[in-house]
Short mmCIF file of C-alpha atoms in Angstrom, two decimals:
data_model
loop_
_atom_site.label_atom_id
_atom_site.label_comp_id
_atom_site.label_asym_id
_atom_site.label_seq_id
_atom_site.Cartn_x
_atom_site.Cartn_y
_atom_site.Cartn_z
CA MET A 1 80.43 -7.64 43.36
CA THR A 2 82.68 -9.84 41.11
CA ASP A 3 86.31 -8.80 40.79
CA PHE A 4 86.28 -8.67 36.98
CA HIS A 5 85.49 -5.31 35.06
CA GLY A 6 81.22 -4.34 34.49
CA GLY A 7 80.53 -7.25 36.98
CA LEU A 8 77.74 -8.59 38.62
CA ASP A 9 76.02 -6.36 41.32
CA LEU A 10 74.72 -8.74 43.11
CA THR A 11 72.51 -6.13 45.62
CA GLN A 12 70.27 -5.59 42.91
CA ASP A 13 66.41 -6.18 43.81
CA VAL A 14 66.42 -7.87 40.18
CA ILE A 15 68.84 -9.05 37.95
CA SER A 16 68.19 -10.15 34.25
CA TYR A 17 70.21 -13.35 32.53
CA VAL A 18 70.81 -14.25 28.50
CA ALA A 19 72.57 -17.08 28.19
CA LEU A 20 73.69 -17.72 24.18
CA GLY A 21 75.28 -20.96 22.98
CA ASP A 22 74.55 -24.20 20.90
CA SER A 23 73.18 -27.43 22.79
CA PHE A 24 76.15 -27.08 25.81
CA THR A 25 74.38 -24.32 26.81
CA GLU A 26 71.07 -25.07 26.04
CA GLY A 27 71.05 -28.32 28.25
CA LEU A 28 72.00 -31.49 26.43
CA ASN A 29 71.33 -34.12 28.31
CA ASP A 30 69.92 -33.06 31.46
CA PRO A 31 66.63 -33.65 31.57
CA VAL A 32 64.32 -31.77 33.46
CA PRO A 33 62.99 -33.55 36.05
CA ASP A 34 58.81 -34.27 35.92
CA ASP A 35 57.48 -37.30 37.32
CA SER A 36 54.42 -36.80 35.16
CA GLY A 37 56.01 -36.77 31.89
CA ALA A 38 55.01 -33.06 30.89
CA ALA A 39 58.47 -31.94 30.73
CA ARG A 40 59.46 -35.11 28.77
CA GLY A 41 61.79 -34.26 26.26
CA ARG A 42 63.37 -30.84 27.90
CA PHE A 43 66.58 -30.39 28.67
CA ARG A 44 67.67 -27.96 32.09
CA GLY A 45 71.50 -27.56 31.86
CA TRP A 46 73.79 -25.94 33.32
CA ALA A 47 72.55 -22.45 32.66
CA ASP A 48 69.37 -22.94 33.75
CA ARG A 49 70.64 -24.19 36.91
CA VAL A 50 72.89 -20.73 37.12
CA ALA A 51 69.70 -18.75 37.26
CA GLU A 52 68.32 -20.89 39.74
CA HIS A 53 71.31 -20.54 42.43
CA LEU A 54 70.86 -16.98 41.02
CA ALA A 55 66.61 -17.00 42.25
CA ASP A 56 68.32 -18.30 45.96
CA ARG A 57 70.22 -14.91 46.65
CA VAL A 58 68.17 -12.11 44.37
CA PRO A 59 64.52 -11.04 44.72
CA GLU A 60 63.81 -11.30 40.96
CA VAL A 61 65.53 -13.49 38.29
CA ARG A 62 64.73 -12.97 34.26
CA TYR A 63 66.30 -15.59 32.15
CA ALA A 64 66.47 -15.79 28.83
CA ASN A 65 68.17 -19.16 27.38
CA LEU A 66 68.89 -18.42 23.29
CA ALA A 67 71.00 -21.05 23.05
CA VAL A 68 69.91 -24.12 19.94
CA ARG A 69 72.13 -27.75 19.37
CA GLY A 70 74.01 -27.67 16.36
CA LYS A 71 74.61 -24.14 16.21
CA LEU A 72 78.16 -22.71 14.34
CA ILE A 73 79.27 -19.97 15.72
CA ARG A 74 78.41 -17.75 13.01
CA GLN A 75 74.30 -18.46 13.34
CA ILE A 76 74.51 -18.23 17.16
CA THR A 77 75.91 -14.18 16.53
CA ALA A 78 73.59 -13.76 13.21
CA GLU A 79 70.46 -15.12 15.31
CA GLN A 80 70.80 -15.24 19.06
CA LEU A 81 73.47 -11.91 19.80
CA PRO A 82 70.89 -9.45 17.85
CA ARG A 83 68.09 -10.15 20.62
CA ALA A 84 70.59 -10.79 23.48
CA VAL A 85 71.64 -7.10 22.38
CA GLU A 86 67.69 -6.06 22.15
CA LEU A 87 66.83 -7.63 25.65
CA HIS A 88 70.04 -5.43 27.15
CA PRO A 89 70.53 -7.68 30.44
CA ASP A 90 72.72 -7.44 33.80
CA LEU A 91 74.26 -10.89 32.74
CA VAL A 92 75.36 -12.96 29.57
CA THR A 93 77.10 -16.31 29.01
CA LEU A 94 78.25 -16.94 25.58
CA CYS A 95 79.65 -20.34 24.79
CA ALA A 96 80.14 -20.90 21.41
CA GLY A 97 82.51 -21.72 18.32
CA GLY A 98 83.02 -25.84 19.51
CA ASN A 99 80.99 -27.10 16.94
CA ASP A 100 83.36 -25.10 14.84
CA ILE A 101 86.41 -26.31 16.01
CA ILE A 102 85.22 -30.09 15.85
CA ARG A 103 84.58 -30.50 12.15
CA PRO A 104 87.25 -31.20 9.83
CA GLY A 105 88.86 -28.07 8.19
CA GLY A 106 87.43 -25.60 11.77
CA ASP A 107 90.16 -23.13 11.90
CA PRO A 108 90.41 -21.46 15.69
CA ASP A 109 92.03 -18.72 14.46
CA GLN A 110 89.26 -17.68 12.32
CA VAL A 111 86.87 -18.78 15.17
CA ALA A 112 87.39 -16.66 17.19
CA ALA A 113 87.80 -13.87 15.16
CA VAL A 114 84.42 -14.02 14.79
CA PHE A 115 83.90 -14.79 19.16
CA GLU A 116 85.68 -11.62 19.91
CA ALA A 117 83.41 -9.22 17.43
CA ALA A 118 80.25 -11.27 19.29
CA VAL A 119 81.91 -10.46 22.81
CA ALA A 120 82.69 -6.71 22.14
CA ARG A 121 79.03 -6.69 21.25
CA LEU A 122 77.71 -7.54 24.01
CA ALA A 123 80.38 -6.04 26.54
CA GLY A 124 79.24 -2.86 24.96
CA THR A 125 75.75 -3.58 26.58
CA GLY A 126 77.33 -3.11 29.99
CA ALA A 127 76.45 -6.61 30.53
CA ALA A 128 78.41 -8.51 32.64
CA VAL A 129 79.87 -11.10 30.26
CA VAL A 130 81.10 -14.54 30.67
CA VAL A 131 83.67 -16.70 28.58
CA PHE A 132 84.01 -20.44 28.66
CA THR A 133 87.47 -22.21 27.52
CA GLY A 134 86.93 -25.53 25.66
CA PHE A 135 87.25 -28.65 27.43
CA ASP A 136 90.66 -30.65 27.49
CA THR A 137 89.72 -33.64 25.28
CA GLY A 138 93.09 -35.63 26.10
CA PHE A 139 91.10 -38.22 28.22
CA GLN A 140 88.13 -38.99 25.24
CA PRO A 141 89.76 -40.91 22.36
CA VAL A 142 87.42 -39.97 19.50
CA MET A 143 88.36 -36.19 20.01
CA ARG A 144 91.87 -36.50 21.05
CA HIS A 145 93.00 -35.06 18.09
CA LEU A 146 91.76 -32.23 18.43
CA ARG A 147 93.35 -31.33 21.50
CA GLY A 148 95.88 -28.77 19.88
CA LYS A 149 92.83 -26.50 18.26
CA VAL A 150 90.88 -26.74 21.34
CA ALA A 151 94.06 -25.00 22.98
CA THR A 152 94.60 -22.73 20.47
CA TYR A 153 91.53 -21.14 20.42
CA ASN A 154 92.03 -21.36 24.17
CA MET A 155 94.25 -19.25 24.12
CA HIS A 156 92.43 -16.79 21.45
CA VAL A 157 89.33 -16.84 24.63
CA ARG A 158 91.40 -15.96 27.55
CA ALA A 159 93.31 -12.94 25.40
CA ILE A 160 90.20 -11.58 24.20
CA ALA A 161 88.35 -12.15 27.92
CA ASP A 162 90.74 -9.54 29.50
CA GLN A 163 90.69 -6.84 26.66
CA TYR A 164 87.19 -6.73 27.30
CA GLY A 165 87.04 -7.58 30.80
CA CYS A 166 85.05 -10.71 31.17
CA ALA A 167 85.10 -13.47 32.76
CA VAL A 168 86.27 -17.06 31.93
CA VAL A 169 85.39 -20.43 33.29
CA ASP A 170 87.97 -22.39 32.93
CA LEU A 171 86.80 -26.18 31.56
CA TRP A 172 90.28 -27.05 30.35
CA SER A 173 91.10 -27.20 34.13
CA MET A 174 87.89 -28.93 35.47
CA ARG A 175 89.58 -32.29 35.80
CA VAL A 176 86.72 -32.92 37.58
CA LEU A 177 84.82 -33.88 34.14
CA GLN A 178 86.76 -36.04 32.89
CA ASP A 179 85.21 -38.70 34.84
CA ARG A 180 82.95 -40.49 32.57
CA ARG A 181 80.15 -40.25 35.19
CA ALA A 182 80.31 -36.64 33.60
CA TRP A 183 79.55 -36.75 30.25
CA SER A 184 76.10 -38.94 28.81
CA ALA A 185 75.73 -41.89 27.15
CA ASP A 186 76.45 -39.85 23.96
CA ARG A 187 79.89 -38.63 25.38
CA LEU A 188 79.55 -35.40 23.85
CA HIS A 189 76.83 -33.55 26.00
CA LEU A 190 77.58 -33.51 30.25
CA SER A 191 75.36 -35.40 32.21
CA SER A 192 73.14 -34.14 34.81
CA GLU A 193 75.71 -34.40 37.43
CA GLY A 194 78.10 -32.52 35.14
CA HIS A 195 75.93 -29.68 34.16
CA ARG A 196 75.36 -29.38 38.31
CA ARG A 197 78.90 -29.44 38.53
CA LEU A 198 79.31 -26.42 36.18
CA ALA A 199 76.49 -24.63 37.52
CA LEU A 200 78.72 -25.07 40.53
CA ARG A 201 81.38 -23.65 38.87
CA VAL A 202 80.02 -21.34 37.11
CA CYS A 203 78.74 -19.76 40.47
CA GLU A 204 81.73 -19.60 41.99
CA VAL A 205 83.14 -17.41 39.22
CA LEU A 206 80.65 -15.24 39.37
CA GLY A 207 80.64 -15.21 43.45
CA VAL A 208 77.06 -16.57 44.00
CA ALA A 209 76.95 -18.45 46.80
CA ALA A 210 75.63 -21.94 46.03
CA GLU A 211 75.36 -25.48 47.85
CA GLY A 212 77.75 -27.99 47.08
CA ASP A 213 80.92 -28.65 46.04
CA TRP A 214 81.56 -29.29 41.66
CA ARG A 215 85.70 -30.39 43.04
CA GLN A 216 84.02 -33.02 45.10
CA PRO A 217 85.83 -35.97 43.69
CA TRP A 218 83.60 -38.93 41.96
CA PRO A 219 82.72 -42.40 44.44
CA GLU A 220 85.09 -44.76 44.07
CA GLU A 221 83.99 -47.31 41.34
CA LEU A 222 84.65 -50.91 40.62
CA PRO A 223 86.72 -51.78 38.10
CA ARG A 224 84.39 -52.18 34.91
CA ASP A 225 84.58 -55.90 33.13
CA TRP A 226 86.72 -55.05 29.66
CA ARG A 227 83.61 -57.30 26.82
CA LEU A 228 81.41 -55.03 28.96
CA ALA A 229 83.18 -52.12 27.95
CA ARG A 230 83.98 -52.81 24.44
CA GLN A 231 80.06 -53.33 23.66
CA GLU A 232 79.56 -50.39 25.10
CA ASP A 233 82.10 -48.45 23.20
CA LEU A 234 80.34 -50.39 19.44
CA HIS A 235 76.49 -49.43 21.16
CA TRP A 236 77.88 -46.46 21.38
CA ALA A 237 79.64 -46.13 17.63
CA ARG A 238 76.51 -46.87 16.34
CA GLU A 239 73.86 -44.72 18.40
CA TYR A 240 76.32 -41.42 17.77
CA LEU A 241 78.72 -41.56 15.99
CA VAL A 242 77.57 -42.78 12.61
CA PRO A 243 74.51 -40.46 12.67
CA TRP A 244 76.52 -37.70 13.63
CA ILE A 245 79.22 -38.26 10.78
CA GLY A 246 75.77 -38.90 8.97
CA ARG A 247 74.95 -35.23 9.36
CA ARG A 248 78.15 -33.76 9.01
CA LEU A 249 78.49 -35.30 5.88
CA THR A 250 74.74 -33.94 4.60
CA GLY A 251 74.80 -30.37 6.45
CA ARG A 252 72.46 -31.51 7.98
CA SER A 253 72.08 -29.77 12.11
CA SER A 254 70.35 -31.19 15.15
CA GLY A 255 69.11 -27.67 15.85
CA ASP A 256 67.81 -27.39 12.26
CA GLY A 257 63.99 -25.83 12.39
CA ARG A 258 64.25 -25.55 16.45
CA ALA A 259 63.90 -22.49 18.19
CA PRO A 260 65.44 -21.52 21.57
CA LYS A 261 63.71 -23.14 24.37
CA ARG A 262 63.20 -19.28 26.30
CA PRO A 263 63.27 -16.90 23.90
CA ASN A 264 62.11 -14.29 26.19
CA LEU A 265 62.84 -12.63 29.41
CA GLU A 266 60.61 -14.38 32.41
CA ARG A 267 60.85 -13.82 35.69
CA LEU A 268 62.17 -17.41 37.39
CA ARG A 269 59.51 -19.00 40.07
#
């Protein structure tokens, strides 16, 4: 068993796992590998990978992923939390608040108050609850100004985890994810390799044996030509930053009208 209160009993024959959150937990941008093209547009992500690692160690894993891209914390608690409580899983992962923090006027204290209410309700079910700090945005030029707000929110997350006996996955300290190769082309979501490493870190926190080392150094990379780097920056701004700003200004979300990819507890494999 893990050493946090209400820890996950890995000796069970059946373990049920529900993941809550936004695009980070939905799995953008980690495409499901499928040579036939049938899985085109579907994403895997660290939570799916954690479920797969669990399935390697436990006879039966039942898994639901209720996360939907673009969701704010109040939407997550209103739309996903009741379903998670209804499913009564053994394990819950909750990562929420990031979309609120990065918005203009996002108040980490107010976001944390909503987060705490959600954690209290989940912990009350008896499930093992895992929560996440935010990334250290100091390495991202566009997000660097948010570093103080993220740090404030992280202190709240840690205090809430202590109070309710949750495990914490500390994304802030994962320096290995500060390499550009850990991120997809949009610079907002992890790459497949970033998701793989994060899944290994979550398994480490849970005490689930998994092959691989999330700390493994990245291969040495050749210096990049500054002209190419500038072209990449311009392409990123045009393809990703401008549309993102447009959605913020018009109150739209990438998750509008989108349903969870795994709304029910279904056996994995």
